[in-house]
Amino acid sequence: MKNTGWLLGLIVIIFAIIFWPKTSNNTITTTTTSGVEVTGLKKYSFPGILPKEKIEGKTAIIATEKGIIRIELFASEAPKTVSNFIYLAQNGFYNGLTFHRVEPGFVIQGGDPKGNGTGDPGYKFEDEKVVRDYDAGIVAMANSGPNTNGSQFFIMFEDNKALPKQYTIFGKVLSGMEVVRAIKISDKMQTITIE
């Protein structure tokens, strides 16, 4: 009798592992009233500008398959963009996403939940004034035109004075440029944490 209870418990655990709904951080699974299961991207809402104590003096730590990239965030220059980045990072949005664009001598780009350069968190927000040059290690928002910022960002490999100042700069790599240079297309951001 004791063996039967143990065996039944083992069977329940196996079924739970096999049939439990599997979702990533950026997907949600819902069941409609007709019993149809629908999976889609998790929805996020733009946070607006967070309180100063939540954005000033912060550093982002991107853990990748190749190592750690530490980024100083420029809250005083781009409070809206830094607020957005911190919000998404703290909600696990970037965890597991890839760098879908790598152009040696120019940039690496990531933060797209679709992994092809067309994805966003479900909203767009306005550009902020660019007061710096696009130097090596600069982190800026990728966009598809004015006021179309979302979640995608890029990191500059080298100084580029020719790039038009239409991509909001919100940080700079403090350490890990060797990691930036080692990134290949489809390498993952394991996590982004904020300190």
XYZ file of N, CA and C in Angstrom:
585
model
N 0.823 -1.198 0.000
C 0.000 0.000 0.000
C 0.864 1.258 0.000
N 1.969 1.233 0.766
C 2.856 2.386 0.804
C 3.473 2.629 -0.566
N 3.820 1.567 -1.267
C 4.415 1.707 -2.595
C 3.427 2.296 -3.591
N 2.143 2.012 -3.440
C 1.126 2.540 -4.349
C 1.036 4.058 -4.226
N 1.048 4.592 -3.025
C 0.986 6.041 -2.813
C 2.200 6.745 -3.384
N 3.361 6.156 -3.180
C 4.600 6.725 -3.715
C 4.578 6.726 -5.239
N 4.120 5.628 -5.823
C 4.046 5.503 -7.280
C 3.038 6.493 -7.856
N 1.894 6.647 -7.200
C 0.878 7.601 -7.652
C 1.431 9.029 -7.611
N 2.159 9.377 -6.564
C 2.773 10.702 -6.460
C 3.778 10.946 -7.570
N 4.563 9.945 -7.885
C 5.545 10.055 -8.967
C 4.855 10.270 -10.310
N 3.770 9.576 -10.540
C 3.015 9.730 -11.793
C 2.459 11.148 -11.904
N 1.931 11.690 -10.814
C 1.392 13.055 -10.817
C 2.499 14.058 -11.150
N 3.670 13.885 -10.567
C 4.794 14.793 -10.841
C 5.207 14.713 -12.303
N 5.291 13.523 -12.849
C 5.670 13.356 -14.259
C 4.655 14.036 -15.168
N 3.366 13.841 -14.905
C 2.332 14.492 -15.716
C 2.420 16.013 -15.602
N 2.688 16.517 -14.405
C 2.805 17.970 -14.220
C 3.966 18.528 -15.031
N 5.074 17.827 -15.031
C 6.239 18.288 -15.797
C 5.948 18.279 -17.289
N 5.319 17.233 -17.765
C 5.054 17.097 -19.206
C 3.978 18.059 -19.685
N 2.915 18.207 -18.933
C 1.757 18.942 -19.424
C 1.586 20.346 -18.860
N 2.436 20.772 -17.941
C 2.327 22.128 -17.382
C 2.593 23.134 -18.493
N 1.775 24.217 -18.610
C 2.012 25.203 -19.680
C 3.400 25.815 -19.561
N 4.090 25.876 -20.696
C 5.440 26.437 -20.721
C 5.394 27.792 -21.395
N 5.871 28.821 -20.687
C 5.930 30.160 -21.270
C 7.268 30.771 -20.929
N 7.736 31.668 -21.770
C 8.955 32.415 -21.470
C 8.553 33.671 -20.713
N 9.530 34.467 -20.320
C 9.250 35.706 -19.603
C 8.396 36.665 -20.414
N 8.483 36.604 -21.732
C 7.806 37.583 -22.567
C 6.579 37.038 -23.273
N 6.103 35.878 -22.865
C 4.878 35.367 -23.464
C 3.868 35.085 -22.369
N 2.623 35.140 -22.768
C 1.553 34.786 -21.852
C 0.681 33.750 -22.537
N 0.125 32.858 -21.769
C -0.774 31.852 -22.301
C -2.106 32.025 -21.600
N -3.163 32.152 -22.377
C -4.494 32.266 -21.807
C -5.400 31.251 -22.481
N -6.450 30.881 -21.803
C -7.431 29.971 -22.372
C -8.733 30.731 -22.527
N -9.283 30.717 -23.734
C -10.534 31.422 -23.995
C -11.697 30.626 -23.427
N -12.884 31.251 -23.426
C -14.063 30.569 -22.898
C -14.415 29.330 -23.712
N -13.972 29.279 -24.962
C -14.243 28.096 -25.784
C -13.188 27.015 -25.568
N -12.227 27.270 -24.661
C -11.218 26.274 -24.350
C -9.996 26.323 -25.242
N -9.930 27.309 -26.135
C -8.785 27.430 -27.035
C -7.661 28.154 -26.306
N -6.468 27.570 -26.341
C -5.318 28.188 -25.689
C -4.644 29.147 -26.662
N -4.406 30.388 -26.210
C -3.800 31.414 -27.046
C -2.515 31.885 -26.372
N -1.428 31.908 -27.127
C -0.154 32.386 -26.601
C 0.256 33.622 -27.372
N 0.702 34.650 -26.658
C 1.143 35.883 -27.305
C 2.170 36.585 -26.450
N 2.678 37.692 -26.951
C 3.657 38.448 -26.194
C 3.005 39.104 -24.987
N 3.707 39.084 -23.871
C 3.236 39.743 -22.660
C 3.128 41.235 -22.933
N 2.128 41.877 -22.391
C 1.912 43.311 -22.600
C 2.545 44.112 -21.465
N 3.201 45.185 -21.847
C 3.811 46.105 -20.895
C 3.210 47.482 -21.119
N 3.285 48.336 -20.106
C 2.782 49.708 -20.209
C 3.913 50.670 -19.900
N 4.035 51.719 -20.712
C 5.103 52.691 -20.500
C 4.975 53.302 -19.109
N 6.071 53.292 -18.323
C 5.983 53.745 -16.936
C 6.021 55.255 -16.755
N 6.350 56.018 -17.803
C 6.590 57.448 -17.621
C 7.912 57.631 -16.894
N 8.172 58.837 -16.436
C 9.433 59.093 -15.732
C 9.285 58.649 -14.280
N 10.148 57.742 -13.866
C 10.127 57.226 -12.499
C 10.724 58.264 -11.546
N 10.453 58.135 -10.235
C 11.044 59.060 -9.259
C 12.573 59.060 -9.355
N 13.178 60.219 -9.091
C 14.632 60.384 -9.235
C 15.423 59.313 -8.502
N 14.995 58.964 -7.296
C 15.760 57.986 -6.516
C 15.771 56.599 -7.166
N 14.846 56.353 -8.080
C 14.804 55.054 -8.766
C 15.632 55.031 -10.042
N 16.073 56.214 -10.524
C 16.801 56.239 -11.794
C 18.181 56.883 -11.717
N 18.414 57.768 -10.763
C 19.699 58.474 -10.704
C 20.786 57.611 -10.066
N 21.992 57.699 -10.629
C 23.131 56.964 -10.092
C 23.051 55.465 -10.289
N 22.293 55.013 -11.255
C 22.088 53.579 -11.471
C 23.021 53.020 -12.543
N 23.308 51.742 -12.387
C 24.124 50.990 -13.332
C 23.325 49.770 -13.771
N 23.375 49.472 -15.067
C 22.741 48.260 -15.593
C 23.821 47.207 -15.793
N 23.525 45.985 -15.389
C 24.448 44.873 -15.574
C 23.784 43.879 -16.522
N 24.362 43.761 -17.720
C 23.843 42.815 -18.706
C 24.690 41.550 -18.618
N 24.073 40.457 -18.180
C 24.747 39.157 -18.152
C 24.461 38.471 -19.483
N 25.522 38.162 -20.215
C 25.383 37.497 -21.513
C 26.103 36.152 -21.469
N 25.948 35.408 -22.535
C 26.656 34.135 -22.668
C 28.166 34.349 -22.767
N 28.581 35.553 -23.134
C 30.004 35.847 -23.326
C 30.634 36.557 -22.128
N 29.814 37.009 -21.171
C 30.337 37.724 -20.015
C 29.425 38.861 -19.600
N 29.943 39.751 -18.766
C 29.168 40.837 -18.162
C 29.498 42.172 -18.826
N 28.441 42.960 -19.078
C 28.588 44.332 -19.570
C 27.959 45.243 -18.520
N 28.740 46.178 -17.987
C 28.235 47.142 -16.998
C 28.039 48.483 -17.688
N 26.855 49.070 -17.488
C 26.501 50.311 -18.177
C 26.092 51.376 -17.170
N 26.732 52.535 -17.252
C 26.304 53.702 -16.481
C 25.084 54.282 -17.188
N 24.003 54.541 -16.438
C 22.784 55.101 -17.022
C 22.753 56.614 -16.815
N 22.408 57.352 -17.867
C 22.409 58.819 -17.852
C 21.011 59.373 -17.554
N 20.574 59.252 -16.303
C 19.227 59.677 -15.923
C 19.008 61.173 -16.089
N 20.027 61.988 -15.852
C 19.833 63.437 -15.963
C 19.684 63.876 -17.420
N 20.271 63.139 -18.356
C 20.187 63.488 -19.778
C 18.974 62.866 -20.473
N 18.565 61.697 -20.007
C 17.475 60.970 -20.671
C 16.596 60.269 -19.636
N 15.900 61.049 -18.781
C 15.128 60.432 -17.692
C 14.018 59.499 -18.167
N 13.377 59.841 -19.254
C 12.291 59.007 -19.775
C 12.838 57.667 -20.280
N 13.934 57.743 -21.023
C 14.523 56.535 -21.602
C 15.120 55.644 -20.521
N 15.810 56.236 -19.551
C 16.364 55.458 -18.447
C 15.236 54.823 -17.638
N 14.163 55.562 -17.390
C 13.005 55.005 -16.671
C 12.452 53.794 -17.407
N 12.306 53.915 -18.714
C 11.792 52.818 -19.528
C 12.712 51.599 -19.444
N 14.019 51.816 -19.601
C 14.983 50.721 -19.568
C 14.965 50.017 -18.212
N 14.960 50.794 -17.133
C 14.924 50.214 -15.788
C 13.629 49.433 -15.584
N 12.503 50.006 -15.975
C 11.205 49.335 -15.844
C 11.225 47.981 -16.552
N 11.664 47.968 -17.806
C 11.679 46.714 -18.565
C 12.651 45.708 -17.953
N 13.834 46.176 -17.552
C 14.824 45.277 -16.944
C 14.289 44.675 -15.648
N 13.693 45.508 -14.799
C 13.197 45.015 -13.511
C 11.988 44.101 -13.657
N 11.316 44.164 -14.786
C 10.182 43.275 -15.038
C 10.573 42.054 -15.870
N 11.875 41.841 -16.058
C 12.354 40.645 -16.745
C 12.160 40.640 -18.249
N 11.798 41.790 -18.819
C 11.519 41.860 -20.254
C 12.692 41.364 -21.099
N 13.900 41.779 -20.757
C 15.074 41.474 -21.579
C 15.630 40.064 -21.364
N 15.233 39.400 -20.288
C 15.802 38.097 -19.958
C 15.560 37.090 -21.079
N 16.649 36.576 -21.637
C 16.559 35.570 -22.690
C 16.467 36.118 -24.100
N 16.341 37.453 -24.244
C 16.298 38.019 -25.596
C 17.695 37.982 -26.213
N 17.743 38.090 -27.534
C 19.015 37.980 -28.242
C 19.497 39.328 -28.769
N 20.752 39.331 -29.144
C 21.302 40.420 -29.944
C 21.059 39.995 -31.390
N 20.118 40.651 -32.041
C 19.714 40.235 -33.388
C 20.489 40.946 -34.487
N 21.255 41.949 -34.126
C 22.031 42.707 -35.118
C 23.450 42.915 -34.592
N 24.417 42.525 -35.386
C 25.825 42.744 -35.056
C 26.504 43.246 -36.318
N 27.001 44.472 -36.255
C 27.727 45.055 -37.381
C 29.108 45.454 -36.885
N 30.113 44.588 -37.132
C 31.470 44.872 -36.651
C 31.929 46.273 -37.057
N 32.544 46.959 -36.102
C 32.995 48.321 -36.342
C 31.899 49.358 -36.176
N 30.655 48.902 -35.950
C 29.539 49.834 -35.809
C 28.777 49.572 -34.512
N 27.875 48.589 -34.480
C 27.021 48.372 -33.308
C 26.674 46.903 -33.093
N 26.239 46.615 -31.848
C 25.427 45.430 -31.573
C 24.071 45.973 -31.149
N 23.012 45.233 -31.475
C 21.658 45.693 -31.151
C 20.847 44.528 -30.614
N 20.045 44.804 -29.594
C 19.190 43.790 -28.991
C 17.976 44.429 -28.355
N 17.218 43.606 -27.622
C 16.041 44.102 -26.927
C 14.748 43.923 -27.686
N 14.761 43.108 -28.728
C 13.577 42.866 -29.549
C 12.973 41.514 -29.185
N 11.741 41.484 -28.652
C 11.142 40.201 -28.289
C 10.871 39.294 -29.491
N 10.805 39.870 -30.690
C 10.616 39.055 -31.896
C 11.948 38.563 -32.457
N 13.039 39.219 -32.081
C 14.363 38.799 -32.508
C 14.722 39.121 -33.945
N 13.961 40.028 -34.568
C 14.232 40.336 -35.984
C 14.285 41.836 -36.285
N 14.230 42.672 -35.256
C 14.297 44.117 -35.458
C 12.957 44.805 -35.571
N 11.859 44.059 -35.458
C 10.529 44.661 -35.603
C 9.726 44.685 -34.305
N 10.247 44.105 -33.237
C 9.471 43.987 -32.003
C 9.631 45.158 -31.058
N 8.684 45.252 -30.124
C 8.701 46.292 -29.096
C 7.946 45.769 -27.881
N 7.900 46.547 -26.804
C 7.212 46.076 -25.600
C 5.697 46.269 -25.631
N 5.171 46.781 -26.741
C 3.732 47.027 -26.833
C 3.388 48.497 -26.778
N 4.388 49.341 -26.759
C 4.181 50.793 -26.747
C 5.406 51.464 -27.350
N 5.265 52.747 -27.636
C 6.373 53.567 -28.133
C 6.390 54.863 -27.323
N 7.566 55.482 -27.229
C 7.644 56.748 -26.506
C 8.575 57.716 -27.228
N 8.520 58.970 -26.794
C 9.185 60.077 -27.476
C 10.704 60.052 -27.315
N 11.366 60.652 -28.317
C 12.815 60.846 -28.266
C 13.153 61.883 -27.194
N 14.381 61.811 -26.700
C 14.914 62.844 -25.823
C 16.135 63.444 -26.513
N 16.439 64.680 -26.177
C 17.529 65.405 -26.845
C 18.867 64.681 -26.663
N 19.607 64.570 -27.757
C 20.924 63.934 -27.731
C 21.976 65.023 -27.522
N 22.720 64.933 -26.410
C 23.706 65.963 -26.072
C 25.144 65.449 -26.150
N 25.318 64.201 -26.543
C 26.648 63.600 -26.662
C 26.846 63.089 -28.080
N 28.075 62.714 -28.365
C 28.375 62.046 -29.630
C 28.230 60.538 -29.443
N 28.097 59.837 -30.543
C 28.011 58.378 -30.523
C 29.432 57.809 -30.500
N 30.027 57.827 -29.314
C 31.389 57.328 -29.127
C 31.356 55.846 -28.773
N 32.504 55.208 -28.816
C 32.604 53.794 -28.452
C 32.013 53.576 -27.061
N 31.188 52.558 -26.925
C 30.577 52.226 -25.642
C 29.272 52.929 -25.353
N 28.881 53.893 -26.175
C 27.604 54.590 -25.966
C 26.451 53.608 -26.174
N 25.425 53.744 -25.314
C 24.218 52.925 -25.405
C 23.071 53.860 -25.762
N 22.346 53.528 -26.819
C 21.264 54.397 -27.296
C 20.091 53.553 -27.764
N 18.945 54.212 -27.869
C 17.737 53.533 -28.330
C 17.752 53.378 -29.849
N 17.405 52.190 -30.302
C 17.169 51.968 -31.727
C 15.716 52.350 -31.980
N 15.429 52.897 -33.146
C 14.047 53.255 -33.456
C 13.819 53.186 -34.955
N 12.573 53.318 -35.354
C 12.223 53.264 -36.779
C 11.815 54.635 -37.299
N 12.115 55.674 -36.536
C 11.767 57.038 -36.911
C 11.542 57.854 -35.660
N 11.211 59.127 -35.813
C 10.999 59.976 -34.642
C 9.928 59.418 -33.696
N 10.246 59.450 -32.404
C 9.288 59.094 -31.346
C 8.762 57.666 -31.447
N 9.622 56.731 -31.848
C 9.217 55.323 -31.950
C 10.090 54.431 -31.070
N 10.576 54.974 -29.956
C 11.396 54.190 -29.033
C 10.533 53.150 -28.331
N 11.136 52.023 -28.011
C 10.416 50.967 -27.301
C 11.354 50.232 -26.365
N 11.917 49.122 -26.840
C 12.804 48.311 -26.005
C 14.164 48.055 -26.643
N 14.272 48.249 -27.956
C 15.524 47.935 -28.635
C 16.580 49.010 -28.380
N 17.792 48.545 -28.152
C 18.904 49.461 -27.904
C 20.141 48.944 -28.620
N 21.098 49.848 -28.798
C 22.358 49.434 -29.411
C 23.529 49.964 -28.608
N 24.680 49.307 -28.793
C 25.935 49.710 -28.158
C 26.950 49.926 -29.275
N 27.585 51.095 -29.248
C 28.568 51.453 -30.278
C 29.889 50.709 -30.069
N 30.428 50.157 -31.161
C 31.760 49.549 -31.130
C 32.847 50.616 -31.121
N 32.658 51.654 -31.942
C 33.674 52.690 -32.143
C 32.999 54.054 -32.197
N 33.802 55.116 -32.110
C 33.283 56.475 -32.275
C 32.687 56.612 -33.673
N 31.551 57.313 -33.757
C 30.918 57.537 -35.060
C 30.312 58.937 -35.062
N 31.035 59.884 -35.625
C 30.573 61.281 -35.676
C 29.536 61.489 -36.773
N 29.430 60.559 -37.728
C 28.519 60.722 -38.862
C 27.081 60.303 -38.545
N 26.881 59.528 -37.487
C 25.534 59.050 -37.158
C 24.661 60.231 -36.739
N 23.497 60.418 -37.390
C 22.633 61.548 -37.024
C 22.134 61.421 -35.580
N 22.001 62.549 -34.907
C 21.618 62.543 -33.489
C 20.111 62.371 -33.325
N 19.627 61.222 -33.787
C 18.197 60.921 -33.693
C 17.921 59.658 -32.873
N 18.946 59.173 -32.183
C 18.808 57.983 -31.345
C 19.177 58.381 -29.924
N 18.194 58.363 -29.027
C 18.407 58.839 -27.662
C 19.508 58.051 -26.966
N 20.524 58.763 -26.517
C 21.628 58.166 -25.757
C 21.209 58.119 -24.292
N 21.353 56.923 -23.673
C 20.950 56.825 -22.271
C 21.979 56.135 -21.388
N 23.144 55.824 -21.924
C 24.164 55.202 -21.091
C 25.475 55.011 -21.820
N 26.458 54.500 -21.058
C 27.771 54.196 -21.631
C 28.362 53.007 -20.889
N 29.022 52.142 -21.640
C 29.653 50.959 -21.061
C 30.777 51.390 -20.120
N 30.697 50.933 -18.866
C 31.747 51.175 -17.871
C 32.815 50.094 -17.948
N 32.368 48.857 -18.145
C 33.284 47.723 -18.297
C 32.581 46.652 -19.125
N 33.394 45.888 -19.839
C 32.843 44.809 -20.652
C 32.845 45.076 -22.143
N 33.632 46.057 -22.604
C 33.690 46.289 -24.056
C 34.248 45.072 -24.787
N 35.095 44.287 -24.112
C 35.583 43.056 -24.744
C 34.436 42.068 -24.949
N 33.451 42.113 -24.056
C 32.257 41.271 -24.210
C 31.421 41.793 -25.373
N 31.227 43.109 -25.424
C 30.481 43.717 -26.535
C 31.085 43.270 -27.863
N 32.400 43.328 -27.968
C 33.072 42.968 -29.229
C 32.989 41.474 -29.530
N 32.757 40.645 -28.510
C 32.670 39.191 -28.703
C 31.261 38.722 -29.064
N 30.258 39.585 -28.893
C 28.866 39.202 -29.161
C 28.680 38.861 -30.635
N 27.949 37.774 -30.872
C 27.576 37.340 -32.224
C 26.055 37.373 -32.339
N 25.554 37.391 -33.560
C 24.103 37.360 -33.770
C 23.520 36.145 -33.056
N 22.417 36.350 -32.369
C 21.662 35.345 -31.603
C 22.239 35.050 -30.226
N 23.359 35.695 -29.830
C 23.813 35.551 -28.447
C 22.757 36.165 -27.535
N 22.555 35.532 -26.380
C 21.472 35.948 -25.480
C 21.919 36.873 -24.359
N 20.968 37.742 -23.996
C 21.063 38.489 -22.747
C 20.408 37.568 -21.720
N 21.178 37.040 -20.812
C 20.578 36.154 -19.824
C 19.698 36.951 -18.871
N 20.252 38.037 -18.351
C 19.484 38.939 -17.481
C 20.038 40.349 -17.624
N 19.204 41.313 -17.276
C 19.678 42.680 -17.065
C 19.198 43.071 -15.677
N 20.148 43.406 -14.810
C 19.800 43.844 -13.462
C 20.244 45.294 -13.288
N 19.622 45.958 -12.342
C 19.901 47.369 -12.076
C 20.441 47.501 -10.659
N 21.550 48.210 -10.537
C 22.136 48.465 -9.201
C 22.160 49.953 -8.951
